[in-house]
């Protein structure tokens, strides 16, 4: 089983946008992160920092292709309290990815697989699906993960033998 | 009321200087941050990090125009314990800023306002002034902030109507 | 296979000792943590905090039985820079634990297993052993973990069938 | 407007449960936090810590009435990877709370109000409602907050005059 | 030279007050910390935490004698945005302290000394004084610290020989 | 005494590699950091961050010369769970370093010294040696540091007089 395969590649046209927030209601952070993802950010994360006068602040980080800079700025200036942002040029090296499915006692589950130079180096069950199964069947989330990983590993062994 | 207006602009000649400190007395940090601001840093902040052998360390970050690099290095090498620093090239996008004043029951207070593409997107009371009022009148700092914001918003509504 | 079994139990005679460090060389932290473990601490961890005047500090936490308080204090006062410590009374609920072994392509590996009310709720390969295998056979540490978990899960399934 | 008023009170029968997690997939954290809230936790939060051998860990904290201890333990032992938890006795002082409504250009919004010794000391718009308005009307979340606060403050002034 | 000596002692009547803040302007934190110290707190510190819905929050911690609880609550409820606080009973073990003076090229500097069971275990130059010297003589703060420590150690050696 | 002297210099061909980890067992971190150092990293550190859906994550940072990028990627992709990394171009300014030795009551100890524009600005005892002495002679680590620093400062004074 194999959908939306992507080749391993390096993208040199990326920007890491950073905004230091020392006077914003932290309650808004996850809302703003979601909004940045919706607007096309590749990644968004927050770093706890200590700012001028010992203020506990948050550094918002947004990873995005250069052409999306202004879209991100509109969200950041519109939704946060910052008076300025900075950006650094970055290159992203992304593994080839594919999604495989494994049969479990709760039905099919998707495994995201990563390849580096053609070699399988990563595999992880899809969080959303495992979460749904854990809720639907009232089993611990970690048990769903374990089972999905177990099935995937066995599938690999059978395939290679 | 409108003093020191500045146009919205992008400055491509900035550096983000970083120094990892794993053997320095944390007591010195705010002194050093102030010293860097006095020497012309645009921003200074500290990121808690985990270094080699699991040491809790601090990453000092200094944002500064390229031409001030050596001045900053003199402070960093002179005041911290680091044996090296690194710097990354950054671009800063700064909003147009102006300072407006609002009338409150405790007198005039300054509001820092930010404009993105001509549109008012930020406004915040000046911390120092609010702090002084809170102390002088023995009122909660947050009440001073709320009142200043309230007056500014009403001023805006009246202006726009 | 089953060695050093311990019953699930609650210990009400524990102390959580805390010391705030704002003027100590962070380089010493892991040495001090090891020393506290050697002196009989059940657990030791550090919390990054922000102290007076915005100083980035470290809160050292030590979990110990009440009777070991003075031994821990000797280490803390002797090795850190603090002028005082505080302690809070705590109760510890510990699962029943046992160590099982699983056969892997690299030989036997130990799995630490935890039981809550007689039910297996936790299992984890022993870090030190996995680390040794990863180094000895030049395989990724995560692969050793995965294999150990896989073998344990299959052993469980066979046992239960 | 005034629903579900509660008196200011102190509850001496609370527990602060803590579990240090150094070998758990961080991806599971928010799922587990939600599960603890659903099971009746008063508050749940995570503290980033540094554990033995310099491992970046997470300390899970759960604030709960003593009688709910075992329910919380079932979730913690079932869903996390910890082999033990500790708990400390705590007293909670909670303000009197009420919910008031304010009229805004986007309709009614709820403000949560807190009273200390009969005096209004806190007021905050309900996040969920503001988030819905921000999405429904495509306005910045912070603008919705500002407007709701503005209306509440004016309502207060009118009431007191 | 020896002023205000205090005996080593344990104080069992202390409280550790904690308030989780997820919707407060971080800009206010140091102001509030100072206010708590002015109101008689023995120690105040902030712990960066992750709260419900993944919000970056701050846990305010205040260490204080039981009899000052209500004074601290007035500040916390008055100045922060919290609707409740919790407190845990703690015991504080404080070393005997004295202040000694040392002669340096910049004049007399004070060293705070700590004794555990009659034995000198801590000594640290007073920050404020070192800061003043560093500014007055335009020398690195760390050099002032080193010199003060050097003089104190030599004074100790001479005294013991 | 003077071994492996190195000139102060700036290296413009450095990379800061970053990988955000939100689904990896934190227990593996120090193992991976050591492996990156063994593979030739100039520096490796971890930054606690908050990722999508409020997940507590870790940002792995690796500082290396450009020519070592692929070696680092092999370790990162092989040992962590990430599906991609990013890198930013950095310049490193490193002080001239030399190692001097000082005579202490426990034998010779090495001091690492740093020079900026020919001026001695840093000196620090070697951690490993101080740790060995502290263990061998059962003295506090901080006392070993103090003594080593004292001897070095006196050696400097004698040399300059």
CSV table of N, CA, C and O in Angstrom, one decimal, chain B residues 79-116:
chain,number,residue,atom,x,y,z
B,79,UNK,N,32.2,40.5,29.4
B,79,UNK,CA,31.3,40.3,30.6
B,79,UNK,C,30.9,38.8,30.8
B,79,UNK,O,30.5,38.5,31.9
B,80,UNK,N,30.8,38.0,29.7
B,80,UNK,CA,30.4,36.7,29.9
B,80,UNK,C,31.6,35.7,30.0
B,80,UNK,O,32.7,36.2,30.0
B,81,UNK,N,31.3,34.4,30.1
B,81,UNK,CA,32.4,33.4,30.2
B,81,UNK,C,32.6,32.7,28.9
B,81,UNK,O,33.3,31.6,28.9
B,82,UNK,N,32.0,33.1,27.8
B,82,UNK,CA,32.1,32.3,26.6
B,82,UNK,C,33.4,32.4,25.8
B,82,UNK,O,34.0,33.5,25.9
B,83,UNK,N,33.8,31.4,25.2
B,83,UNK,CA,35.0,31.4,24.4
B,83,UNK,C,34.7,31.6,22.9
B,83,UNK,O,35.6,31.5,22.0
B,84,UNK,N,33.4,31.8,22.6
B,84,UNK,CA,33.1,32.0,21.2
B,84,UNK,C,31.7,32.4,21.0
B,84,UNK,O,30.8,32.1,21.9
B,85,UNK,N,31.4,33.1,19.9
B,85,UNK,CA,30.0,33.4,19.6
B,85,UNK,C,29.7,33.0,18.1
B,85,UNK,O,30.7,32.8,17.4
B,86,UNK,N,28.5,33.0,17.8
B,86,UNK,CA,28.1,32.8,16.4
B,86,UNK,C,27.1,33.9,16.0
B,86,UNK,O,26.5,34.4,16.9
B,87,UNK,N,27.0,34.2,14.7
B,87,UNK,CA,26.0,35.1,14.3
B,87,UNK,C,25.4,34.7,13.0
B,87,UNK,O,26.0,34.1,12.2
B,88,UNK,N,24.1,35.0,12.8
B,88,UNK,CA,23.3,34.7,11.6
B,88,UNK,C,22.8,36.0,11.1
B,88,UNK,O,22.4,36.9,11.8
B,89,UNK,N,22.7,36.0,9.7
B,89,UNK,CA,22.2,37.2,9.1
B,89,UNK,C,20.7,37.2,9.1
B,89,UNK,O,20.1,36.2,8.9
B,90,UNK,N,20.1,38.3,9.5
B,90,UNK,CA,18.7,38.4,9.6
B,90,UNK,C,18.1,39.7,9.0
B,90,UNK,O,18.9,40.7,8.8
B,91,UNK,N,16.9,39.7,8.6
B,91,UNK,CA,16.2,40.9,8.1
B,91,UNK,C,15.1,41.2,9.1
B,91,UNK,O,14.4,40.3,9.6
B,92,UNK,N,15.0,42.5,9.5
B,92,UNK,CA,13.9,42.9,10.4
B,92,UNK,C,12.9,43.8,9.7
B,92,UNK,O,13.2,44.7,9.0
B,93,UNK,N,11.6,43.4,9.9
B,93,UNK,CA,10.5,44.1,9.3
B,93,UNK,C,9.9,44.9,10.5
B,93,UNK,O,9.3,44.2,11.4
B,94,UNK,N,10.0,46.2,10.5
B,94,UNK,CA,9.4,47.0,11.6
B,94,UNK,C,8.2,47.8,11.2
B,94,UNK,O,8.3,48.5,10.2
B,95,UNK,N,7.2,47.8,12.0
B,95,UNK,CA,6.0,48.5,11.7
B,95,UNK,C,6.3,50.0,11.9
B,95,UNK,O,7.2,50.4,12.6
B,96,UNK,N,5.4,50.9,11.3
B,96,UNK,CA,5.5,52.3,11.5
B,96,UNK,C,5.0,52.5,13.0
B,96,UNK,O,4.0,51.8,13.4
B,97,UNK,N,5.6,53.3,13.7
B,97,UNK,CA,5.3,53.5,15.1
B,97,UNK,C,5.0,55.0,15.4
B,97,UNK,O,5.7,55.9,14.9
B,98,UNK,N,4.1,55.2,16.3
B,98,UNK,CA,3.9,56.6,16.8
B,98,UNK,C,3.4,56.5,18.2
B,98,UNK,O,3.0,55.5,18.7
B,99,UNK,N,3.6,57.6,18.9
B,99,UNK,CA,3.2,57.7,20.3
B,99,UNK,C,2.0,58.7,20.4
B,99,UNK,O,2.1,59.8,20.0
B,100,UNK,N,0.9,58.2,20.9
B,100,UNK,CA,-0.2,59.1,21.1
B,100,UNK,C,-0.4,59.2,22.6
B,100,UNK,O,0.1,58.4,23.4
B,101,UNK,N,-1.2,60.2,23.0
B,101,UNK,CA,-1.4,60.4,24.5
B,101,UNK,C,-2.9,60.3,24.7
B,101,UNK,O,-3.7,60.7,23.9
B,102,UNK,N,-3.3,59.8,25.9
B,102,UNK,CA,-4.7,59.7,26.3
B,102,UNK,C,-4.8,60.3,27.6
B,102,UNK,O,-3.9,60.2,28.5
B,103,UNK,N,-6.0,60.9,27.9
B,103,UNK,CA,-6.3,61.5,29.1
B,103,UNK,C,-6.9,60.5,30.1
B,103,UNK,O,-7.8,59.8,29.7
B,104,UNK,N,-6.3,60.3,31.2
B,104,UNK,CA,-6.9,59.4,32.2
B,104,UNK,C,-7.1,60.1,33.5
B,104,UNK,O,-6.6,61.2,33.7
B,105,UNK,N,-7.8,59.5,34.5
B,105,UNK,CA,-8.1,60.1,35.8
B,105,UNK,C,-6.8,60.4,36.5
B,105,UNK,O,-6.7,61.2,37.5
B,106,UNK,N,-5.7,59.8,36.0
B,106,UNK,CA,-4.4,60.0,36.7
B,106,UNK,C,-3.5,60.9,35.8
B,106,UNK,O,-2.3,61.0,36.0
B,107,UNK,N,-4.1,61.5,34.8
B,107,UNK,CA,-3.3,62.4,33.9
B,107,UNK,C,-3.0,61.8,32.6
B,107,UNK,O,-3.6,60.7,32.3
B,108,UNK,N,-2.2,62.4,31.8
B,108,UNK,CA,-1.9,61.9,30.4
B,108,UNK,C,-1.0,60.6,30.5
B,108,UNK,O,-0.1,60.5,31.3
B,109,UNK,N,-1.4,59.7,29.6
B,109,UNK,CA,-0.5,58.4,29.5
B,109,UNK,C,-0.3,58.2,28.0
B,109,UNK,O,-1.1,58.5,27.2
B,110,UNK,N,1.0,57.7,27.8
B,110,UNK,CA,1.4,57.5,26.4
B,110,UNK,C,1.0,56.1,25.9
B,110,UNK,O,1.1,55.1,26.6
B,111,UNK,N,0.5,56.1,24.7
B,111,UNK,CA,0.2,54.8,24.0
B,111,UNK,C,1.1,54.6,22.8
B,111,UNK,O,1.2,55.5,22.0
B,112,UNK,N,1.8,53.5,22.8
B,112,UNK,CA,2.6,53.2,21.6
B,112,UNK,C,1.8,52.5,20.6
B,112,UNK,O,1.1,51.5,20.9
B,113,UNK,N,1.7,53.1,19.3
B,113,UNK,CA,0.8,52.6,18.3
B,113,UNK,C,1.6,52.0,17.1
B,113,UNK,O,2.7,52.6,16.8
B,114,UNK,N,1.2,50.9,16.6
B,114,UNK,CA,1.9,50.3,15.4
B,114,UNK,C,1.0,50.2,14.2
B,114,UNK,O,-0.2,49.8,14.4
B,115,UNK,N,1.5,50.6,13.0
B,115,UNK,CA,0.7,50.5,11.8
B,115,UNK,C,1.4,49.6,10.8
B,115,UNK,O,2.6,49.6,10.6
B,116,UNK,N,0.6,48.7,10.2
B,116,UNK,CA,1.0,47.8,9.2
B,116,UNK,C,0.3,48.1,7.9
B,116,UNK,O,-0.9,48.1,7.9
